[in-house]
Amino acid sequence: MNTVRRACATPEGRATLRQGLADHLDNPWPLYVHLMPAGGIPVGEDTPHHALRQAEHPFLLVAALYAVHDAPNPRAGDKPLTVKQPAPAKPWENLGWSLARAARVGMRRETATGLLSHLCELDYEAFMAELPSTISLLRSSNIPVRWPVLLRDSIRYQRWAPDVRIDWARSYTTPAGSKETSK
């Protein structure tokens, strides 16, 4: 996520990433113009050329979501590169963890459970389409999203969706304040 923080350090970079989300990543080349000089898009070197776009999609989506919801605004006088970097996320601070927090601070438990169930029933394409509205719902209620964990899970969801779903369910049902021992 350091690459995304650097790309969002300029008003143009942040605006471009935000616009990428508004465009549903249909025209991603402007995002590359800002992300590549900031550190590139972390995709394995052994990724076949024909599969690059699909491999890069989760990173582009999470980068755009971060730019919309949590990136400091350089136009407002924020100095993005001097803003303290968030503490490293714990592996279990995933969407299940965020939804559990939402249920504890105002969202009805049935709503949070239903949203988690809905996300877990989706295939990869539908999950990626649903992710922006889910993140918007969480962030509008000031529920934290751990961007590196979201990126990790979005990438893993392509191949190991059942494992990601189990991780979310574990995090959702782990009582607040208890330590995660499965990771």
Coordinates of C-alpha atoms in Angstrom, one line a residue:
M1 CA 0.0 0.0 0.0
N2 CA 3.0 2.3 0.2
T3 CA 2.9 2.6 -3.6
V4 CA -0.7 3.8 -3.3
R5 CA 0.2 6.3 -0.6
R6 CA 2.9 7.7 -2.8
A7 CA 0.6 7.9 -5.8
C8 CA -2.0 9.7 -3.7
A9 CA 0.6 12.2 -2.5
T10 CA -0.2 14.6 -5.4
P11 CA -3.7 16.0 -6.1
E12 CA -3.5 14.6 -9.6
G13 CA -2.6 11.1 -8.5
R14 CA -5.3 11.0 -5.8
A15 CA -7.9 12.4 -8.2
T16 CA -6.9 9.9 -10.9
L17 CA -7.3 7.0 -8.6
R18 CA -10.6 8.2 -7.4
Q19 CA -11.8 8.7 -11.0
G20 CA -10.7 5.1 -11.7
L21 CA -13.3 3.9 -9.2
A22 CA -16.0 6.2 -10.7
D23 CA -15.2 4.7 -14.1
H24 CA -15.4 1.1 -12.7
L25 CA -11.8 0.6 -13.8
D26 CA -13.0 0.4 -17.4
N27 CA -10.2 2.8 -18.5
P28 CA -7.3 2.0 -16.2
W29 CA -4.4 3.5 -18.1
P30 CA -4.4 6.8 -16.2
L31 CA -4.0 4.8 -12.9
Y32 CA -0.9 3.2 -14.3
V33 CA 0.6 6.6 -15.1
H34 CA 0.5 7.4 -11.3
L35 CA 1.1 4.0 -9.8
M36 CA 4.0 2.8 -11.9
P37 CA 6.4 5.7 -11.0
A38 CA 5.2 5.4 -7.3
G39 CA 6.5 1.8 -7.1
G40 CA 4.5 -0.3 -9.6
I41 CA 1.8 -2.8 -9.3
P42 CA 2.9 -5.9 -7.3
V43 CA 2.2 -8.8 -9.6
G44 CA 4.4 -11.9 -9.8
E45 CA 7.1 -11.8 -12.5
D46 CA 6.0 -15.2 -13.7
T47 CA 2.5 -14.0 -14.5
P48 CA 1.8 -14.7 -18.2
H49 CA 1.3 -11.5 -20.2
H50 CA -2.3 -12.5 -21.2
A51 CA -3.2 -12.7 -17.4
L52 CA -1.7 -9.4 -16.3
R53 CA -4.8 -7.4 -16.4
Q54 CA -6.7 -9.9 -14.3
A55 CA -3.9 -10.2 -11.8
E56 CA -3.6 -6.4 -11.5
H57 CA -7.4 -5.8 -11.1
P58 CA -7.6 -6.4 -7.3
F59 CA -4.7 -4.0 -6.7
L60 CA -6.2 -1.3 -8.9
L61 CA -9.6 -1.7 -7.2
V62 CA -8.2 -1.5 -3.6
A63 CA -6.0 1.4 -4.6
A64 CA -9.0 3.3 -6.0
L65 CA -11.0 2.5 -2.9
Y66 CA -8.2 3.7 -0.6
A67 CA -8.0 7.0 -2.6
V68 CA -11.7 7.6 -2.2
H69 CA -12.1 6.7 1.4
D70 CA -8.8 7.1 3.4
A71 CA -6.1 8.8 1.4
P72 CA -5.1 12.2 2.8
N73 CA -6.1 15.1 0.6
P74 CA -3.1 17.0 -0.6
R75 CA -5.4 19.9 -1.8
A76 CA -6.6 20.4 1.8
G77 CA -3.1 20.9 3.1
D78 CA -2.6 17.3 4.2
K79 CA 0.9 16.1 3.6
P80 CA 0.2 12.5 2.6
L81 CA 3.8 11.3 2.8
T82 CA 4.2 12.8 6.3
V83 CA 1.0 11.5 7.7
K84 CA 1.9 8.6 10.0
Q85 CA 1.6 5.3 8.3
P86 CA -1.1 3.1 10.0
A87 CA 0.1 0.3 12.3
P88 CA 0.6 -3.0 10.5
A89 CA -2.7 -4.9 10.2
K90 CA -3.2 -8.2 11.8
P91 CA -4.0 -11.0 9.4
W92 CA -7.5 -11.5 10.9
E93 CA -8.5 -7.8 10.5
N94 CA -10.4 -8.6 7.3
L95 CA -13.9 -7.9 6.1
G96 CA -15.3 -10.3 8.7
W97 CA -13.6 -8.3 11.4
S98 CA -14.8 -5.0 10.0
L99 CA -18.4 -6.2 9.8
A100 CA -18.2 -7.5 13.4
R101 CA -17.0 -4.1 14.5
A102 CA -19.9 -2.5 12.5
A103 CA -22.4 -4.8 14.3
R104 CA -20.9 -3.7 17.7
V105 CA -21.2 0.1 17.0
G106 CA -24.5 0.5 15.3
M107 CA -25.2 -1.8 12.4
R108 CA -27.9 -4.3 13.2
R109 CA -26.3 -7.7 13.7
E110 CA -28.7 -9.3 11.2
T111 CA -27.6 -6.8 8.6
A112 CA -23.9 -7.4 9.2
T113 CA -24.5 -11.2 9.1
G114 CA -26.6 -10.9 6.0
L115 CA -24.0 -8.8 4.2
L116 CA -21.2 -11.2 5.2
S117 CA -23.3 -14.1 3.9
H118 CA -24.1 -12.3 0.7
L119 CA -20.4 -11.6 0.1
C120 CA -19.4 -15.2 0.8
E121 CA -21.9 -16.5 -1.8
L122 CA -20.4 -14.4 -4.6
D123 CA -18.0 -15.6 -7.3
Y124 CA -14.9 -13.5 -7.9
E125 CA -16.4 -11.2 -10.5
A126 CA -19.5 -10.5 -8.5
F127 CA -17.4 -10.0 -5.3
M128 CA -15.2 -7.4 -7.0
A129 CA -18.4 -5.6 -8.3
E130 CA -19.9 -5.6 -4.8
L131 CA -16.8 -4.6 -2.9
P132 CA -17.0 -0.8 -3.6
S133 CA -20.5 -0.5 -2.1
T134 CA -19.5 -2.7 0.9
I135 CA -16.5 -0.6 1.7
S136 CA -18.5 2.6 1.2
L137 CA -21.0 1.4 3.7
L138 CA -18.4 0.5 6.2
R139 CA -16.3 3.7 5.8
S140 CA -19.5 5.9 6.0
S141 CA -19.9 4.6 9.5
N142 CA -16.3 5.1 10.3
I143 CA -15.6 1.4 10.5
P144 CA -11.9 0.7 9.8
V145 CA -10.8 -1.2 6.8
R146 CA -7.3 -2.7 6.8
W147 CA -6.3 -2.0 3.2
P148 CA -3.3 -4.4 3.0
V149 CA -5.6 -7.2 4.3
L150 CA -8.3 -6.3 1.9
L151 CA -5.8 -6.4 -0.9
R152 CA -4.5 -9.8 0.2
D153 CA -8.0 -11.2 0.4
S154 CA -9.1 -9.7 -2.9
I155 CA -6.1 -11.4 -4.6
R156 CA -6.7 -14.7 -2.8
Y157 CA -10.4 -14.7 -3.6
Q158 CA -9.5 -15.4 -7.3
R159 CA -8.2 -18.8 -6.5
W160 CA -8.9 -19.6 -2.9
A161 CA -12.4 -18.1 -2.2
P162 CA -13.4 -20.9 0.2
D163 CA -10.3 -20.2 2.4
V164 CA -11.0 -16.4 2.3
R165 CA -14.6 -17.0 3.3
I166 CA -13.6 -19.2 6.2
D167 CA -11.1 -16.5 7.4
W168 CA -13.9 -13.9 7.3
A169 CA -16.3 -16.1 9.2
R170 CA -13.7 -16.8 11.9
S171 CA -13.0 -13.1 12.2
Y172 CA -16.7 -12.2 12.3
T173 CA -17.5 -14.7 15.0
T174 CA -14.4 -14.2 17.2
P175 CA -15.5 -12.3 20.3
A176 CA -14.2 -8.7 20.6
G177 CA -11.0 -8.5 22.6
S178 CA -10.0 -12.1 22.2
K179 CA -6.7 -12.9 20.5
E180 CA -6.7 -14.6 17.2
T181 CA -4.9 -17.9 17.4
S182 CA -5.5 -19.5 14.1
K183 CA -3.0 -17.3 12.2

